[in-house]
Amino acid sequence: MKAIKLFAALTILVFVATSCKNENELKAEKNVNQYASYVDSIIKVEPEVAAEDWVDIEASAEFKKSEALEALDAIEGREIFDSKLEESSKKFDVYKEGVESKMEVASGTGAGNTTQTTPLSKSLFGIVIGKDLNFNWVNKDNIHQVYKNFVNTVSANKKTYSREDWDEIKLLYEALDTRKNTVEKEGLSTKDNLKIATLKTEFATMFKLNRIGAKSEENSDAKS
């Protein structure tokens, strides 16, 4: 009788373990496919059009990719999923270069141009960022906190920023993102990457809503 009970208990444990494994694999497959589908749909958009809403687009892409990476960490035999994720990631990176080149031309921050920043950067990062937009002080150990401080500061002061302030904030944000691309290759953890992706999504929404508001207020002032 004891042997029967033991066998039944072991059977249940095996079933539970198998179910968890299948559930984790299904979640990983779903998240990878969602990221791949998002990338495939985005790269069909003309770069000039995507540039208008790039902060939001890039934040969504990074969040979906981070979710996929987190799900992959919970399974074994992830090589096929890794391959698909990497393929989509490369597609997005190539497309991103095209969009950012259009943005540089539009803003005049391409090669041969200089970028002027103001002490606004000190409130966002604790130091004044020069016109070279150097973020080499950001590394895999502090980058999550840098993003967190940045987003929290912007959130706390969002009602006071002018359109010009928002344009500078976007410029600094994009420079930080460029540094993040390097930091990811230096061992940024999946956990921190997902936290940063969440912060980026929060910032994208905040930027979109508040910059429009700031612009409308300035136009209203100009007409009065």
Short mmCIF file of C-alpha atoms in Angstrom, two decimals:
data_model
loop_
_atom_site.label_atom_id
_atom_site.label_comp_id
_atom_site.label_asym_id
_atom_site.label_seq_id
_atom_site.Cartn_x
_atom_site.Cartn_y
_atom_site.Cartn_z
CA MET A 1 0.00 0.00 0.00
CA LYS A 2 2.85 2.35 0.88
CA ALA A 3 4.49 1.54 -2.44
CA ILE A 4 1.31 2.48 -4.31
CA LYS A 5 1.04 5.77 -2.44
CA LEU A 6 4.70 6.57 -3.13
CA PHE A 7 4.27 5.78 -6.83
CA ALA A 8 1.18 7.99 -6.99
CA ALA A 9 3.02 10.86 -5.28
CA LEU A 10 5.96 10.56 -7.66
CA THR A 11 3.59 10.48 -10.64
CA ILE A 12 1.93 13.68 -9.45
CA LEU A 13 5.31 15.38 -8.98
CA VAL A 14 6.43 14.38 -12.48
CA PHE A 15 3.13 15.64 -13.93
CA VAL A 16 3.45 18.97 -12.09
CA ALA A 17 7.07 19.40 -13.18
CA THR A 18 6.17 18.57 -16.79
CA SER A 19 3.23 20.97 -16.72
CA CYS A 20 5.42 23.79 -15.37
CA LYS A 21 8.02 23.06 -18.02
CA ASN A 22 5.43 23.13 -20.79
CA GLU A 23 3.91 26.32 -19.39
CA ASN A 24 7.30 28.03 -19.28
CA GLU A 25 8.12 26.92 -22.81
CA LEU A 26 4.76 28.14 -24.10
CA LYS A 27 5.29 31.50 -22.41
CA ALA A 28 8.78 31.80 -23.90
CA GLU A 29 7.52 30.91 -27.36
CA LYS A 30 4.64 33.39 -27.06
CA ASN A 31 6.89 36.26 -25.91
CA VAL A 32 9.50 35.62 -28.59
CA ASN A 33 6.80 35.50 -31.27
CA GLN A 34 5.24 38.72 -29.99
CA TYR A 35 8.59 40.51 -30.23
CA ALA A 36 9.26 39.09 -33.70
CA SER A 37 5.80 40.13 -34.91
CA TYR A 38 6.22 43.63 -33.50
CA VAL A 39 9.57 44.06 -35.24
CA ASP A 40 8.22 42.73 -38.54
CA SER A 41 5.36 45.21 -38.41
CA ILE A 42 7.50 48.19 -37.40
CA ILE A 43 10.17 47.79 -40.07
CA LYS A 44 7.45 48.17 -42.72
CA VAL A 45 6.89 51.76 -41.56
CA GLU A 46 8.81 54.46 -43.42
CA PRO A 47 11.72 55.71 -41.21
CA GLU A 48 10.54 59.32 -41.57
CA VAL A 49 7.14 58.34 -40.17
CA ALA A 50 8.57 56.18 -37.37
CA ALA A 51 10.90 59.02 -36.32
CA GLU A 52 7.88 61.06 -35.24
CA ASP A 53 7.02 58.53 -32.53
CA TRP A 54 10.38 56.81 -32.07
CA VAL A 55 10.60 57.15 -28.28
CA ASP A 56 7.39 55.14 -27.92
CA ILE A 57 8.28 52.62 -30.63
CA GLU A 58 11.72 51.86 -29.23
CA ALA A 59 10.41 51.58 -25.66
CA SER A 60 7.77 49.07 -26.76
CA ALA A 61 10.34 47.03 -28.68
CA GLU A 62 12.74 46.92 -25.74
CA PHE A 63 9.99 45.97 -23.31
CA LYS A 64 8.82 43.08 -25.51
CA LYS A 65 12.40 41.89 -26.00
CA SER A 66 13.11 42.05 -22.27
CA GLU A 67 9.96 40.04 -21.52
CA ALA A 68 11.10 37.42 -24.02
CA LEU A 69 14.57 37.22 -22.48
CA GLU A 70 13.12 36.85 -18.99
CA ALA A 71 10.87 34.00 -20.17
CA LEU A 72 13.80 32.29 -21.89
CA ASP A 73 15.80 32.32 -18.65
CA ALA A 74 13.18 29.96 -17.17
CA ILE A 75 13.60 27.18 -19.72
CA GLU A 76 16.20 24.76 -21.01
CA GLY A 77 16.84 23.98 -24.64
CA ARG A 78 16.24 27.59 -25.63
CA GLU A 79 18.55 27.63 -28.64
CA ILE A 80 15.79 27.79 -31.25
CA PHE A 81 14.06 30.64 -29.44
CA ASP A 82 17.36 32.46 -28.93
CA SER A 83 18.06 32.23 -32.64
CA LYS A 84 14.68 33.72 -33.57
CA LEU A 85 15.03 36.48 -30.98
CA GLU A 86 18.50 37.37 -32.21
CA GLU A 87 17.33 37.46 -35.83
CA SER A 88 14.50 39.87 -34.97
CA SER A 89 16.81 41.95 -32.79
CA LYS A 90 19.26 42.39 -35.69
CA LYS A 91 16.41 43.44 -37.98
CA PHE A 92 15.32 46.06 -35.47
CA ASP A 93 18.87 47.36 -34.94
CA VAL A 94 19.35 47.85 -38.69
CA TYR A 95 16.01 49.64 -38.94
CA LYS A 96 16.86 51.72 -35.85
CA GLU A 97 20.04 52.99 -37.49
CA GLY A 98 18.01 54.20 -40.46
CA VAL A 99 15.46 55.97 -38.27
CA GLU A 100 18.10 57.62 -36.10
CA SER A 101 20.00 58.87 -39.14
CA LYS A 102 16.80 60.55 -40.33
CA MET A 103 16.35 62.05 -36.87
CA GLU A 104 19.93 63.38 -36.85
CA VAL A 105 19.42 65.09 -40.20
CA ALA A 106 16.13 66.59 -39.05
CA SER A 107 17.57 67.88 -35.77
CA GLY A 108 20.98 68.91 -37.12
CA THR A 109 22.91 66.68 -34.71
CA GLY A 110 24.70 64.58 -37.32
CA ALA A 111 28.38 64.55 -38.21
CA GLY A 112 29.93 67.99 -38.34
CA ASN A 113 27.38 69.50 -35.98
CA THR A 114 27.69 70.29 -32.30
CA THR A 115 25.07 69.75 -29.66
CA GLN A 116 24.48 72.27 -26.91
CA THR A 117 23.03 71.16 -23.60
CA THR A 118 22.10 73.20 -20.52
CA PRO A 119 22.25 72.61 -16.75
CA LEU A 120 18.93 70.76 -17.13
CA SER A 121 21.09 67.64 -17.47
CA LYS A 122 22.39 68.11 -13.91
CA SER A 123 18.90 67.73 -12.46
CA LEU A 124 18.36 64.58 -14.53
CA PHE A 125 21.69 62.85 -13.96
CA GLY A 126 23.39 64.63 -11.07
CA ILE A 127 26.13 65.95 -13.37
CA VAL A 128 26.23 68.39 -16.28
CA ILE A 129 26.37 66.53 -19.59
CA GLY A 130 28.56 68.36 -22.08
CA LYS A 131 27.95 68.87 -25.78
CA ASP A 132 29.80 65.60 -26.48
CA LEU A 133 26.94 63.75 -24.70
CA ASN A 134 29.43 61.49 -22.92
CA PHE A 135 27.77 58.75 -20.87
CA ASN A 136 30.83 56.54 -20.37
CA TRP A 137 30.32 56.81 -16.60
CA VAL A 138 27.20 54.65 -16.96
CA ASN A 139 27.86 50.92 -16.54
CA LYS A 140 25.98 47.65 -15.99
CA ASP A 141 25.93 48.20 -12.22
CA ASN A 142 24.46 51.70 -12.16
CA ILE A 143 22.47 52.00 -15.39
CA HIS A 144 19.15 50.91 -13.89
CA GLN A 145 19.46 53.55 -11.16
CA VAL A 146 20.42 56.18 -13.77
CA TYR A 147 17.26 55.45 -15.76
CA LYS A 148 15.17 55.38 -12.58
CA ASN A 149 16.47 58.76 -11.39
CA PHE A 150 15.98 60.20 -14.86
CA VAL A 151 12.36 59.05 -15.21
CA ASN A 152 11.46 60.00 -11.62
CA THR A 153 12.92 63.50 -12.08
CA VAL A 154 11.10 64.04 -15.36
CA SER A 155 7.86 62.80 -13.79
CA ALA A 156 8.22 65.16 -10.83
CA ASN A 157 8.84 68.20 -13.04
CA LYS A 158 6.86 67.36 -16.19
CA LYS A 159 4.38 70.21 -15.70
CA THR A 160 7.16 72.82 -15.64
CA TYR A 161 9.07 71.85 -18.81
CA SER A 162 8.81 73.94 -21.97
CA ARG A 163 8.86 72.44 -25.43
CA GLU A 164 12.58 73.27 -25.67
CA ASP A 165 13.16 71.46 -22.37
CA TRP A 166 11.39 68.38 -23.70
CA ASP A 167 13.51 68.48 -26.85
CA GLU A 168 16.67 68.55 -24.73
CA ILE A 169 15.34 65.80 -22.48
CA LYS A 170 14.74 63.65 -25.57
CA LEU A 171 18.26 64.35 -26.79
CA LEU A 172 19.77 63.29 -23.46
CA TYR A 173 17.49 60.25 -23.27
CA GLU A 174 18.61 59.07 -26.71
CA ALA A 175 22.27 59.52 -25.74
CA LEU A 176 21.68 57.40 -22.63
CA ASP A 177 20.00 54.78 -24.80
CA THR A 178 23.04 54.69 -27.06
CA ARG A 179 25.19 53.99 -24.00
CA LYS A 180 22.76 51.23 -22.98
CA ASN A 181 23.47 49.42 -26.26
CA THR A 182 27.10 49.14 -25.17
CA VAL A 183 26.30 48.25 -21.57
CA GLU A 184 24.07 45.37 -22.70
CA LYS A 185 27.13 43.73 -24.25
CA GLU A 186 29.06 44.17 -20.99
CA GLY A 187 26.84 41.91 -18.91
CA LEU A 188 23.64 43.82 -18.12
CA SER A 189 21.36 41.37 -16.30
CA THR A 190 18.01 40.32 -17.75
CA LYS A 191 16.34 41.49 -14.54
CA ASP A 192 17.76 45.02 -14.80
CA ASN A 193 17.06 45.07 -18.53
CA LEU A 194 13.37 44.39 -17.91
CA LYS A 195 13.22 47.07 -15.21
CA ILE A 196 14.79 49.56 -17.60
CA ALA A 197 12.34 48.56 -20.34
CA THR A 198 9.46 49.31 -17.96
CA LEU A 199 10.94 52.72 -17.16
CA LYS A 200 11.39 53.44 -20.85
CA THR A 201 7.74 52.64 -21.50
CA GLU A 202 6.74 54.99 -18.67
CA PHE A 203 8.93 57.76 -20.09
CA ALA A 204 7.64 57.26 -23.64
CA THR A 205 4.04 57.79 -22.54
CA MET A 206 4.97 60.76 -20.37
CA PHE A 207 7.02 62.37 -23.15
CA LYS A 208 4.31 61.95 -25.75
CA LEU A 209 1.55 63.47 -23.61
CA ASN A 210 3.47 66.29 -21.95
CA ARG A 211 5.49 67.53 -24.90
CA ILE A 212 2.29 67.93 -26.88
CA GLY A 213 0.82 69.87 -23.94
CA ALA A 214 3.87 72.11 -23.68
CA LYS A 215 3.79 72.80 -27.41
CA SER A 216 0.07 73.65 -27.30
CA GLU A 217 0.60 76.07 -24.42
CA GLU A 218 3.37 77.89 -26.28
CA ASN A 219 1.23 78.15 -29.41
CA SER A 220 -1.62 79.47 -27.31
CA ASP A 221 0.65 82.09 -25.71
CA ALA A 222 1.91 83.14 -29.13
CA LYS A 223 -1.62 83.74 -30.39
CA SER A 224 -2.73 85.79 -27.35
#
